[in-house]
Amino acid sequence: MGFKCGIVGLPNVGKSTLFNALTQTAAAQAANYPFCTIEPNVGEVAVPDPRLDVLARVGKSAQIIPTRLTFVDIAGLVRGASKGEGLGNQFLSHIREVDAVAYVLRCFEDGDVTHVENRIDPFADAETVETELMLADLDSLERRVTAAEKKAKQGDKEAKIQADIMAAALILLREGKPARFTKISEEQRPVFQQLGLLTAKPVVYVANVDEGSAATGNAHSKRVEERAKAEGAAFVVISAKIESEIAQLASAERDDFLSTLGLEEPGLNRLIRAGYSLLHLITFFTIGPKEARAWTIHKGDRAPQAAGAIHTDFEKGFIRAETIAYDDYVANNGEAGARDAGKLRLEGKEYVVQDGDVMHFRFNT
């Protein structure tokens, strides 16, 4: 089960520096964690989760395998991309393929790094990126809505739902608002997602600050934070330059370096977790002597779907899930202790998996 977060922004905002830091960090972990660079602009990184190390220690697991998130470094966008300017068409096709979008915004002053529009204004940068995506969505919907409305008038119920959603999204886009603010019901959600709108994707704003502002942010990043709060979007402060330096340090040196900067953890960890949360993902664990492993599912998924994340046969032949909450597993020193304490539960097909569950599946082949 793969999930992709696209990294977008104007040229020279630190987007690729950030992506390179992500992949360097992952490469440094390759001895312990699975990692691959699928293409030069695509990399998979481990999702930081201290619980996995604890569970591996309690379960005496020989190997640790974290869950992963894919980041895609999408070519720098310029004004006019929706009309094919720069790498416009390529940019738009790549962004359609991701599940969430990280807007990297320049929040640092540096005379040696030229801004494409000769100004440092992260708010305006965000507007430029979003406007191009909205224009592309507007063009896409206006070309499709007439056909949907025609089918709806002929009695096609699905086309009626689609036409209603398109109309609602078009109102927002014509007002200069992204499609993700469209009010839809749970019944309409699958149809809405099928429209493939660029501005319907969830967003995390990444304020790329100078080294001195990595711990506290600065005036520029504060403006971005306010925008994120107003929209209900995710927000992360990062110094891409610092993250590049951290990625090249040995783990023993890394903590000392972070401490001198007033940071408890790398900003990349916060970004990875923000992307994970943005996609409404949760983690469950399987623990054994061979490996302690984290698995990704959607929040709200039931036990058979979690089993299917491991193997499709597990979902098809699902019988039950032996389940222990993370805290109970640790407090009782593993599965045997949790079983003796009455903390191991047998859950059926309707059980909604909780973040942190330690699970063992019974199934028929």
Tab-separated table of N, CA, C and O in Angstrom, residues 59-173:
chain	number	residue	atom	x	y	z
A	59	GLY	N	9.583	-7.479	22.343
A	59	GLY	CA	9.340	-8.726	21.628
A	59	GLY	C	10.595	-9.457	21.215
A	59	GLY	O	10.517	-10.518	20.588
A	60	LYS	N	11.774	-8.871	21.539
A	60	LYS	CA	13.070	-9.479	21.191
A	60	LYS	C	13.153	-9.808	19.700
A	60	LYS	O	13.578	-10.901	19.292
A	61	SER	N	12.714	-8.849	18.887
A	61	SER	CA	12.702	-9.025	17.429
A	61	SER	C	14.095	-8.798	16.854
A	61	SER	O	14.802	-7.877	17.260
A	62	ALA	N	14.473	-9.635	15.888
A	62	ALA	CA	15.798	-9.536	15.284
A	62	ALA	C	15.915	-8.361	14.315
A	62	ALA	O	16.989	-7.814	14.108
A	63	GLN	N	14.794	-7.973	13.724
A	63	GLN	CA	14.822	-6.931	12.695
A	63	GLN	C	13.682	-5.946	12.916
A	63	GLN	O	12.614	-6.311	13.414
A	64	ILE	N	13.922	-4.685	12.557
A	64	ILE	CA	12.900	-3.633	12.660
A	64	ILE	C	12.565	-3.138	11.256
A	64	ILE	O	13.450	-2.740	10.498
A	65	ILE	N	11.282	-3.156	10.909
A	65	ILE	CA	10.857	-2.688	9.582
A	65	ILE	C	9.748	-1.649	9.763
A	65	ILE	O	8.601	-1.991	10.084
A	66	PRO	N	10.068	-0.370	9.583
A	66	PRO	CA	9.053	0.679	9.739
A	66	PRO	C	8.145	0.758	8.526
A	66	PRO	O	8.431	0.179	7.470
A	67	THR	N	7.036	1.442	8.692
A	67	THR	CA	6.188	1.730	7.546
A	67	THR	C	6.820	2.884	6.770
A	67	THR	O	7.710	3.581	7.271
A	68	ARG	N	6.368	3.087	5.534
A	68	ARG	CA	7.050	4.052	4.671
A	68	ARG	C	6.077	5.033	4.017
A	68	ARG	O	4.889	4.748	3.886
A	69	LEU	N	6.624	6.146	3.619
A	69	LEU	CA	5.874	7.170	2.900
A	69	LEU	C	6.725	7.610	1.714
A	69	LEU	O	7.939	7.768	1.840
A	70	THR	N	6.106	7.776	0.563
A	70	THR	CA	6.834	8.192	-0.639
A	70	THR	C	6.728	9.701	-0.831
A	70	THR	O	5.637	10.264	-0.761
A	71	PHE	N	7.873	10.340	-1.068
A	71	PHE	CA	7.893	11.763	-1.396
A	71	PHE	C	8.315	11.931	-2.853
A	71	PHE	O	9.209	11.237	-3.332
A	72	VAL	N	7.642	12.841	-3.522
A	72	VAL	CA	7.931	13.111	-4.933
A	72	VAL	C	8.335	14.571	-5.078
A	72	VAL	O	7.582	15.474	-4.700
A	73	ASP	N	9.546	14.801	-5.593
A	73	ASP	CA	10.026	16.159	-5.836
A	73	ASP	C	9.526	16.592	-7.211
A	73	ASP	O	10.012	16.124	-8.241
A	74	ILE	N	8.525	17.454	-7.223
A	74	ILE	CA	7.887	17.865	-8.471
A	74	ILE	C	8.553	19.138	-8.994
A	74	ILE	O	8.825	20.064	-8.236
A	75	ALA	N	8.818	19.170	-10.289
A	75	ALA	CA	9.535	20.296	-10.912
A	75	ALA	C	8.968	21.643	-10.489
A	75	ALA	O	7.756	21.804	-10.351
A	76	GLY	N	9.854	22.611	-10.286
A	76	GLY	CA	9.453	23.944	-9.843
A	76	GLY	C	8.397	24.564	-10.746
A	76	GLY	O	8.512	24.551	-11.964
A	77	LEU	N	7.373	25.082	-10.125
A	77	LEU	CA	6.257	25.685	-10.855
A	77	LEU	C	6.533	27.167	-11.109
A	77	LEU	O	7.132	27.837	-10.270
A	78	VAL	N	6.090	27.666	-12.245
A	78	VAL	CA	6.195	29.098	-12.530
A	78	VAL	C	4.817	29.621	-12.922
A	78	VAL	O	3.924	28.849	-13.283
A	79	ARG	N	4.643	30.935	-12.822
A	79	ARG	CA	3.386	31.542	-13.232
A	79	ARG	C	3.101	31.196	-14.701
A	79	ARG	O	3.967	31.301	-15.558
A	80	GLY	N	1.888	30.734	-14.984
A	80	GLY	CA	1.522	30.332	-16.340
A	80	GLY	C	1.611	28.836	-16.572
A	80	GLY	O	1.380	28.353	-17.690
A	81	ALA	N	1.927	28.066	-15.509
A	81	ALA	CA	2.059	26.608	-15.661
A	81	ALA	C	0.777	25.976	-16.175
A	81	ALA	O	0.803	25.014	-16.954
A	82	SER	N	-0.370	26.513	-15.748
A	82	SER	CA	-1.655	25.950	-16.181
A	82	SER	C	-1.859	26.117	-17.682
A	82	SER	O	-2.672	25.426	-18.293
A	83	LYS	N	-1.096	27.038	-18.289
A	83	LYS	CA	-1.177	27.253	-19.740
A	83	LYS	C	0.011	26.635	-20.462
A	83	LYS	O	0.236	26.878	-21.638
A	84	GLY	N	0.805	25.851	-19.709
A	84	GLY	CA	1.929	25.162	-20.333
A	84	GLY	C	3.256	25.855	-20.195
A	84	GLY	O	4.261	25.403	-20.743
A	85	GLU	N	3.316	26.973	-19.457
A	85	GLU	CA	4.586	27.683	-19.265
A	85	GLU	C	5.544	26.811	-18.451
A	85	GLU	O	5.144	26.039	-17.583
A	86	GLY	N	6.851	26.986	-18.711
A	86	GLY	CA	7.857	26.213	-17.996
A	86	GLY	C	7.647	24.739	-18.270
A	86	GLY	O	7.496	24.306	-19.400
A	87	LEU	N	7.621	23.945	-17.206
A	87	LEU	CA	7.334	22.511	-17.329
A	87	LEU	C	5.880	22.259	-16.957
A	87	LEU	O	5.543	21.269	-16.320
A	88	GLY	N	5.026	23.183	-17.348
A	88	GLY	CA	3.639	23.173	-16.911
A	88	GLY	C	2.914	21.849	-16.989
A	88	GLY	O	2.431	21.337	-15.996
A	89	ASN	N	2.857	21.269	-18.188
A	89	ASN	CA	2.101	20.028	-18.356
A	89	ASN	C	2.702	18.883	-17.556
A	89	ASN	O	1.996	18.069	-16.968
A	90	GLN	N	4.047	18.827	-17.537
A	90	GLN	CA	4.732	17.791	-16.771
A	90	GLN	C	4.460	17.971	-15.280
A	90	GLN	O	4.192	17.015	-14.561
A	91	PHE	N	4.516	19.230	-14.826
A	91	PHE	CA	4.250	19.546	-13.418
A	91	PHE	C	2.857	19.071	-13.021
A	91	PHE	O	2.664	18.399	-12.010
A	92	LEU	N	1.875	19.414	-13.838
A	92	LEU	CA	0.486	19.087	-13.512
A	92	LEU	C	0.233	17.582	-13.543
A	92	LEU	O	-0.510	17.050	-12.715
A	93	SER	N	0.865	16.875	-14.476
A	93	SER	CA	0.661	15.423	-14.550
A	93	SER	C	1.262	14.733	-13.331
A	93	SER	O	0.692	13.779	-12.797
A	94	HIS	N	2.402	15.231	-12.863
A	94	HIS	CA	3.042	14.628	-11.686
A	94	HIS	C	2.228	14.874	-10.419
A	94	HIS	O	2.116	14.002	-9.558
A	95	ILE	N	1.656	16.049	-10.309
A	95	ILE	CA	0.918	16.371	-9.089
A	95	ILE	C	-0.400	15.607	-9.026
A	95	ILE	O	-0.906	15.312	-7.935
A	96	ARG	N	-0.927	15.229	-10.183
A	96	ARG	CA	-2.163	14.437	-10.183
A	96	ARG	C	-1.941	13.063	-9.549
A	96	ARG	O	-2.884	12.426	-9.069
A	97	GLU	N	-0.715	12.592	-9.557
A	97	GLU	CA	-0.422	11.232	-9.111
A	97	GLU	C	-0.189	11.123	-7.601
A	97	GLU	O	-0.069	10.019	-7.084
A	98	VAL	N	-0.098	12.258	-6.887
A	98	VAL	CA	0.187	12.189	-5.454
A	98	VAL	C	-1.105	12.268	-4.640
A	98	VAL	O	-2.150	12.693	-5.129
A	99	ASP	N	-1.018	11.836	-3.372
A	99	ASP	CA	-2.192	11.815	-2.498
A	99	ASP	C	-2.330	13.091	-1.679
A	99	ASP	O	-3.431	13.443	-1.253
A	100	ALA	N	-1.208	13.753	-1.413
A	100	ALA	CA	-1.206	15.004	-0.643
A	100	ALA	C	-0.089	15.883	-1.178
A	100	ALA	O	0.804	15.409	-1.895
A	101	VAL	N	-0.134	17.162	-0.830
A	101	VAL	CA	0.828	18.118	-1.378
A	101	VAL	C	1.484	18.926	-0.256
A	101	VAL	O	0.798	19.452	0.622
A	102	ALA	N	2.819	18.986	-0.299
A	102	ALA	CA	3.563	19.833	0.625
A	102	ALA	C	3.998	21.079	-0.137
A	102	ALA	O	4.795	20.985	-1.076
A	103	TYR	N	3.448	22.235	0.237
A	103	TYR	CA	3.838	23.500	-0.386
A	103	TYR	C	5.070	24.024	0.342
A	103	TYR	O	4.982	24.431	1.502
A	104	VAL	N	6.223	24.015	-0.322
A	104	VAL	CA	7.436	24.561	0.278
A	104	VAL	C	7.501	26.051	-0.056
A	104	VAL	O	7.505	26.435	-1.231
A	105	LEU	N	7.551	26.876	0.995
A	105	LEU	CA	7.509	28.325	0.826
A	105	LEU	C	8.774	28.951	1.387
A	105	LEU	O	9.197	28.632	2.504
A	106	ARG	N	9.365	29.835	0.621
A	106	ARG	CA	10.619	30.463	1.039
A	106	ARG	C	10.363	31.493	2.130
A	106	ARG	O	9.690	32.500	1.908
A	107	CYS	N	10.941	31.219	3.298
A	107	CYS	CA	10.813	32.123	4.446
A	107	CYS	C	12.188	32.548	4.942
A	107	CYS	O	12.406	32.740	6.144
A	108	PHE	N	13.137	32.669	4.053
A	108	PHE	CA	14.502	33.072	4.414
A	108	PHE	C	15.019	34.127	3.441
A	108	PHE	O	14.605	34.173	2.282
A	109	GLU	N	15.895	34.984	3.962
A	109	GLU	CA	16.551	35.999	3.146
A	109	GLU	C	17.933	35.479	2.753
A	109	GLU	O	18.671	34.970	3.597
A	110	ASP	N	18.293	35.579	1.482
A	110	ASP	CA	19.620	35.162	1.025
A	110	ASP	C	19.882	35.803	-0.322
A	110	ASP	O	19.285	35.427	-1.334
A	111	GLY	N	20.778	36.771	-0.313
A	111	GLY	CA	21.085	37.510	-1.534
A	111	GLY	C	21.714	36.659	-2.612
A	111	GLY	O	21.706	37.018	-3.792
A	112	ASP	N	22.286	35.502	-2.213
A	112	ASP	CA	22.939	34.627	-3.181
A	112	ASP	C	21.960	33.682	-3.885
A	112	ASP	O	22.310	33.010	-4.844
A	113	VAL	N	20.739	33.613	-3.358
A	113	VAL	CA	19.735	32.738	-3.961
A	113	VAL	C	18.608	33.608	-4.505
A	113	VAL	O	17.830	34.189	-3.760
A	114	THR	N	18.541	33.715	-5.820
A	114	THR	CA	17.579	34.618	-6.455
A	114	THR	C	16.177	34.035	-6.429
A	114	THR	O	15.973	32.858	-6.757
A	115	HIS	N	15.221	34.854	-6.047
A	115	HIS	CA	13.818	34.425	-6.104
A	115	HIS	C	13.307	34.669	-7.514
A	115	HIS	O	13.615	35.679	-8.140
A	116	VAL	N	12.519	33.735	-8.029
A	116	VAL	CA	12.051	33.795	-9.409
A	116	VAL	C	11.247	35.070	-9.693
A	116	VAL	O	11.200	35.545	-10.827
A	117	GLU	N	10.629	35.648	-8.648
A	117	GLU	CA	9.867	36.880	-8.841
A	117	GLU	C	10.461	38.046	-8.054
A	117	GLU	O	9.792	39.040	-7.778
A	118	ASN	N	11.739	37.900	-7.671
A	118	ASN	CA	12.504	38.974	-7.030
A	118	ASN	C	11.833	39.538	-5.770
A	118	ASN	O	11.763	40.752	-5.584
A	119	ARG	N	11.344	38.650	-4.910
A	119	ARG	CA	10.759	39.091	-3.645
A	119	ARG	C	10.733	37.917	-2.686
A	119	ARG	O	10.777	36.758	-3.094
A	120	ILE	N	10.681	38.218	-1.381
A	120	ILE	CA	10.513	37.174	-0.368
A	120	ILE	C	9.141	37.395	0.252
A	120	ILE	O	8.957	38.265	1.103
A	121	ASP	N	8.179	36.637	-0.211
A	121	ASP	CA	6.802	36.760	0.258
A	121	ASP	C	6.146	35.388	0.162
A	121	ASP	O	5.552	35.038	-0.861
A	122	PRO	N	6.273	34.574	1.227
A	122	PRO	CA	5.737	33.210	1.166
A	122	PRO	C	4.245	33.157	0.900
A	122	PRO	O	3.754	32.227	0.264
A	123	PHE	N	3.526	34.165	1.383
A	123	PHE	CA	2.085	34.198	1.172
A	123	PHE	C	1.790	34.324	-0.322
A	123	PHE	O	0.932	33.623	-0.863
A	124	ALA	N	2.522	35.227	-0.999
A	124	ALA	CA	2.341	35.412	-2.441
A	124	ALA	C	2.786	34.170	-3.210
A	124	ALA	O	2.178	33.802	-4.223
A	125	ASP	N	3.855	33.499	-2.723
A	125	ASP	CA	4.312	32.258	-3.357
A	125	ASP	C	3.209	31.199	-3.312
A	125	ASP	O	2.943	30.508	-4.303
A	126	ALA	N	2.570	31.087	-2.148
A	126	ALA	CA	1.485	30.123	-1.990
A	126	ALA	C	0.340	30.451	-2.946
A	126	ALA	O	-0.255	29.555	-3.563
A	127	GLU	N	0.047	31.740	-3.073
A	127	GLU	CA	-1.019	32.175	-3.976
A	127	GLU	C	-0.691	31.814	-5.423
A	127	GLU	O	-1.562	31.376	-6.186
A	128	THR	N	0.582	31.999	-5.804
A	128	THR	CA	0.996	31.687	-7.173
A	128	THR	C	0.813	30.204	-7.475
A	128	THR	O	0.249	29.822	-8.506
A	129	VAL	N	1.299	29.365	-6.561
A	129	VAL	CA	1.180	27.920	-6.743
A	129	VAL	C	-0.293	27.511	-6.807
A	129	VAL	O	-0.719	26.813	-7.728
A	130	GLU	N	-1.056	27.965	-5.830
A	130	GLU	CA	-2.460	27.561	-5.748
A	130	GLU	C	-3.270	28.091	-6.933
A	130	GLU	O	-4.137	27.391	-7.466
A	131	THR	N	-2.973	29.308	-7.366
A	131	THR	CA	-3.706	29.884	-8.502
A	131	THR	C	-3.518	29.054	-9.759
A	131	THR	O	-4.476	28.791	-10.501
A	132	GLU	N	-2.278	28.617	-10.018
A	132	GLU	CA	-2.028	27.804	-11.204
A	132	GLU	C	-2.786	26.476	-11.132
A	132	GLU	O	-3.330	26.002	-12.129
A	133	LEU	N	-2.830	25.896	-9.941
A	133	LEU	CA	-3.555	24.637	-9.781
A	133	LEU	C	-5.063	24.858	-9.929
A	133	LEU	O	-5.764	24.034	-10.533
A	134	MET	N	-5.554	25.979	-9.394
A	134	MET	CA	-6.985	26.282	-9.523
A	134	MET	C	-7.370	26.533	-10.972
A	134	MET	O	-8.442	26.102	-11.424
A	135	LEU	N	-6.520	27.219	-11.707
A	135	LEU	CA	-6.809	27.480	-13.122
A	135	LEU	C	-6.881	26.175	-13.913
A	135	LEU	O	-7.738	26.014	-14.801
A	136	ALA	N	-5.991	25.240	-13.579
A	136	ALA	CA	-6.009	23.938	-14.251
A	136	ALA	C	-7.295	23.189	-13.906
A	136	ALA	O	-7.924	22.571	-14.779
A	137	ASP	N	-7.711	23.234	-12.626
A	137	ASP	CA	-8.960	22.581	-12.214
A	137	ASP	C	-10.170	23.217	-12.880
A	137	ASP	O	-11.105	22.529	-13.311
A	138	LEU	N	-10.144	24.544	-12.961
A	138	LEU	CA	-11.255	25.274	-13.574
A	138	LEU	C	-11.414	24.866	-15.033
A	138	LEU	O	-12.526	24.571	-15.498
A	139	ASP	N	-10.307	24.804	-15.741
A	139	ASP	CA	-10.336	24.405	-17.154
A	139	ASP	C	-10.854	22.966	-17.291
A	139	ASP	O	-11.681	22.665	-18.172
A	140	SER	N	-10.386	22.092	-16.404
A	140	SER	CA	-10.792	20.690	-16.445
A	140	SER	C	-12.297	20.531	-16.221
A	140	SER	O	-12.976	19.810	-16.967
A	141	LEU	N	-12.825	21.204	-15.203
A	141	LEU	CA	-14.245	21.078	-14.889
A	141	LEU	C	-15.134	21.713	-15.949
A	141	LEU	O	-16.187	21.171	-16.300
A	142	GLU	N	-14.732	22.852	-16.451
A	142	GLU	CA	-15.562	23.532	-17.447
A	142	GLU	C	-15.676	22.718	-18.733
A	142	GLU	O	-16.654	22.815	-19.460
A	143	ARG	N	-14.661	21.898	-18.990
A	143	ARG	CA	-14.697	21.042	-20.182
A	143	ARG	C	-15.562	19.797	-19.965
A	143	ARG	O	-16.017	19.182	-20.924
A	144	ARG	N	-15.812	19.437	-18.696
A	144	ARG	CA	-16.545	18.198	-18.404
A	144	ARG	C	-17.967	18.400	-17.878
A	144	ARG	O	-18.791	17.497	-17.963
A	145	VAL	N	-18.244	19.570	-17.328
A	145	VAL	CA	-19.511	19.743	-16.618
A	145	VAL	C	-20.736	19.670	-17.536
A	145	VAL	O	-21.779	19.128	-17.158
A	146	THR	N	-20.626	20.175	-18.756
A	146	THR	CA	-21.779	20.167	-19.677
A	146	THR	C	-22.239	18.755	-19.975
A	146	THR	O	-23.456	18.455	-19.973
A	147	ALA	N	-21.277	17.857	-20.210
A	147	ALA	CA	-21.617	16.460	-20.512
A	147	ALA	C	-22.286	15.802	-19.309
A	147	ALA	O	-23.254	15.036	-19.463
A	148	ALA	N	-21.787	16.098	-18.105
A	148	ALA	CA	-22.372	15.526	-16.886
A	148	ALA	C	-23.798	16.031	-16.685
A	148	ALA	O	-24.703	15.266	-16.317
A	149	GLU	N	-24.011	17.326	-16.926
A	149	GLU	CA	-25.352	17.909	-16.776
A	149	GLU	C	-26.333	17.316	-17.788
A	149	GLU	O	-27.504	17.071	-17.472
A	150	LYS	N	-25.863	17.062	-18.995
A	150	LYS	CA	-26.712	16.478	-20.028
A	150	LYS	C	-27.162	15.079	-19.628
A	150	LYS	O	-28.339	14.716	-19.754
A	151	LYS	N	-26.228	14.259	-19.124
A	151	LYS	CA	-26.556	12.903	-18.672
A	151	LYS	C	-27.512	12.941	-17.478
A	151	LYS	O	-28.411	12.109	-17.365
A	152	ALA	N	-27.296	13.916	-16.589
A	152	ALA	CA	-28.149	14.039	-15.397
A	152	ALA	C	-29.595	14.310	-15.799
A	152	ALA	O	-30.531	13.753	-15.220
A	153	LYS	N	-29.788	15.154	-16.810
A	153	LYS	CA	-31.138	15.477	-17.287
A	153	LYS	C	-31.815	14.273	-17.932
A	153	LYS	O	-33.040	14.203	-18.004
A	154	GLN	N	-30.989	13.321	-18.369
A	154	GLN	CA	-31.523	12.107	-18.999
A	154	GLN	C	-31.824	11.025	-17.966
A	154	GLN	O	-32.214	9.910	-18.308
A	155	GLY	N	-31.613	11.367	-16.673
A	155	GLY	CA	-31.961	10.430	-15.607
A	155	GLY	C	-30.815	9.615	-15.044
A	155	GLY	O	-31.041	8.716	-14.229
A	156	ASP	N	-29.600	9.895	-15.467
A	156	ASP	CA	-28.428	9.177	-14.947
A	156	ASP	C	-28.127	9.678	-13.531
A	156	ASP	O	-27.713	10.822	-13.335
A	157	LYS	N	-28.365	8.814	-12.525
A	157	LYS	CA	-28.223	9.232	-11.122
A	157	LYS	C	-26.772	9.568	-10.757
A	157	LYS	O	-26.508	10.531	-10.031
A	158	GLU	N	-25.831	8.763	-11.240
A	158	GLU	CA	-24.421	9.029	-10.931
A	158	GLU	C	-23.968	10.336	-11.561
A	158	GLU	O	-23.219	11.111	-10.963
A	159	ALA	N	-24.438	10.584	-12.781
A	159	ALA	CA	-24.103	11.834	-13.459
A	159	ALA	C	-24.696	13.030	-12.714
A	159	ALA	O	-24.092	14.104	-12.673
A	160	LYS	N	-25.865	12.828	-12.096
A	160	LYS	CA	-26.501	13.901	-11.312
A	160	LYS	C	-25.632	14.259	-10.110
A	160	LYS	O	-25.387	15.431	-9.820
A	161	ILE	N	-25.135	13.230	-9.411
A	161	ILE	CA	-24.237	13.467	-8.267
A	161	ILE	C	-22.983	14.179	-8.744
A	161	ILE	O	-22.534	15.152	-8.144
A	162	GLN	N	-22.429	13.702	-9.856
A	162	GLN	CA	-21.206	14.291	-10.391
A	162	GLN	C	-21.420	15.748	-10.807
A	162	GLN	O	-20.596	16.619	-10.500
A	163	ALA	N	-22.535	16.009	-11.480
A	163	ALA	CA	-22.823	17.377	-11.942
A	163	ALA	C	-22.995	18.322	-10.762
A	163	ALA	O	-22.529	19.474	-10.807
A	164	ASP	N	-23.660	17.863	-9.709
A	164	ASP	CA	-23.861	18.699	-8.515
A	164	ASP	C	-22.524	19.037	-7.851
A	164	ASP	O	-22.295	20.175	-7.435
A	165	ILE	N	-21.644	18.036	-7.770
A	165	ILE	CA	-20.329	18.261	-7.156
A	165	ILE	C	-19.507	19.217	-8.018
A	165	ILE	O	-18.848	20.130	-7.506
A	166	MET	N	-19.545	19.005	-9.311
A	166	MET	CA	-18.812	19.888	-10.228
A	166	MET	C	-19.281	21.329	-10.094
A	166	MET	O	-18.468	22.261	-10.050
A	167	ALA	N	-20.586	21.507	-10.020
A	167	ALA	CA	-21.147	22.857	-9.915
A	167	ALA	C	-20.681	23.535	-8.630
A	167	ALA	O	-20.308	24.721	-8.634
A	168	ALA	N	-20.681	22.775	-7.525
A	168	ALA	CA	-20.249	23.335	-6.244
A	168	ALA	C	-18.769	23.696	-6.275
A	168	ALA	O	-18.352	24.751	-5.777
A	169	ALA	N	-17.959	22.826	-6.876
A	169	ALA	CA	-16.518	23.091	-6.967
A	169	ALA	C	-16.237	24.281	-7.883
A	169	ALA	O	-15.351	25.108	-7.603
A	170	LEU	N	-16.996	24.396	-8.979
A	170	LEU	CA	-16.799	25.506	-9.909
A	170	LEU	C	-17.085	26.857	-9.257
A	170	LEU	O	-16.390	27.848	-9.521
A	171	ILE	N	-18.104	26.897	-8.402
A	171	ILE	CA	-18.417	28.150	-7.694
A	171	ILE	C	-17.203	28.604	-6.888
A	171	ILE	O	-16.796	29.770	-6.930
A	172	LEU	N	-16.595	27.675	-6.150
A	172	LEU	CA	-15.423	28.002	-5.329
A	172	LEU	C	-14.244	28.432	-6.197
A	172	LEU	O	-13.593	29.444	-5.925
A	173	LEU	N	-13.968	27.652	-7.233
A	173	LEU	CA	-12.810	27.948	-8.084
A	173	LEU	C	-12.953	29.307	-8.767
A	173	LEU	O	-11.970	30.056	-8.892
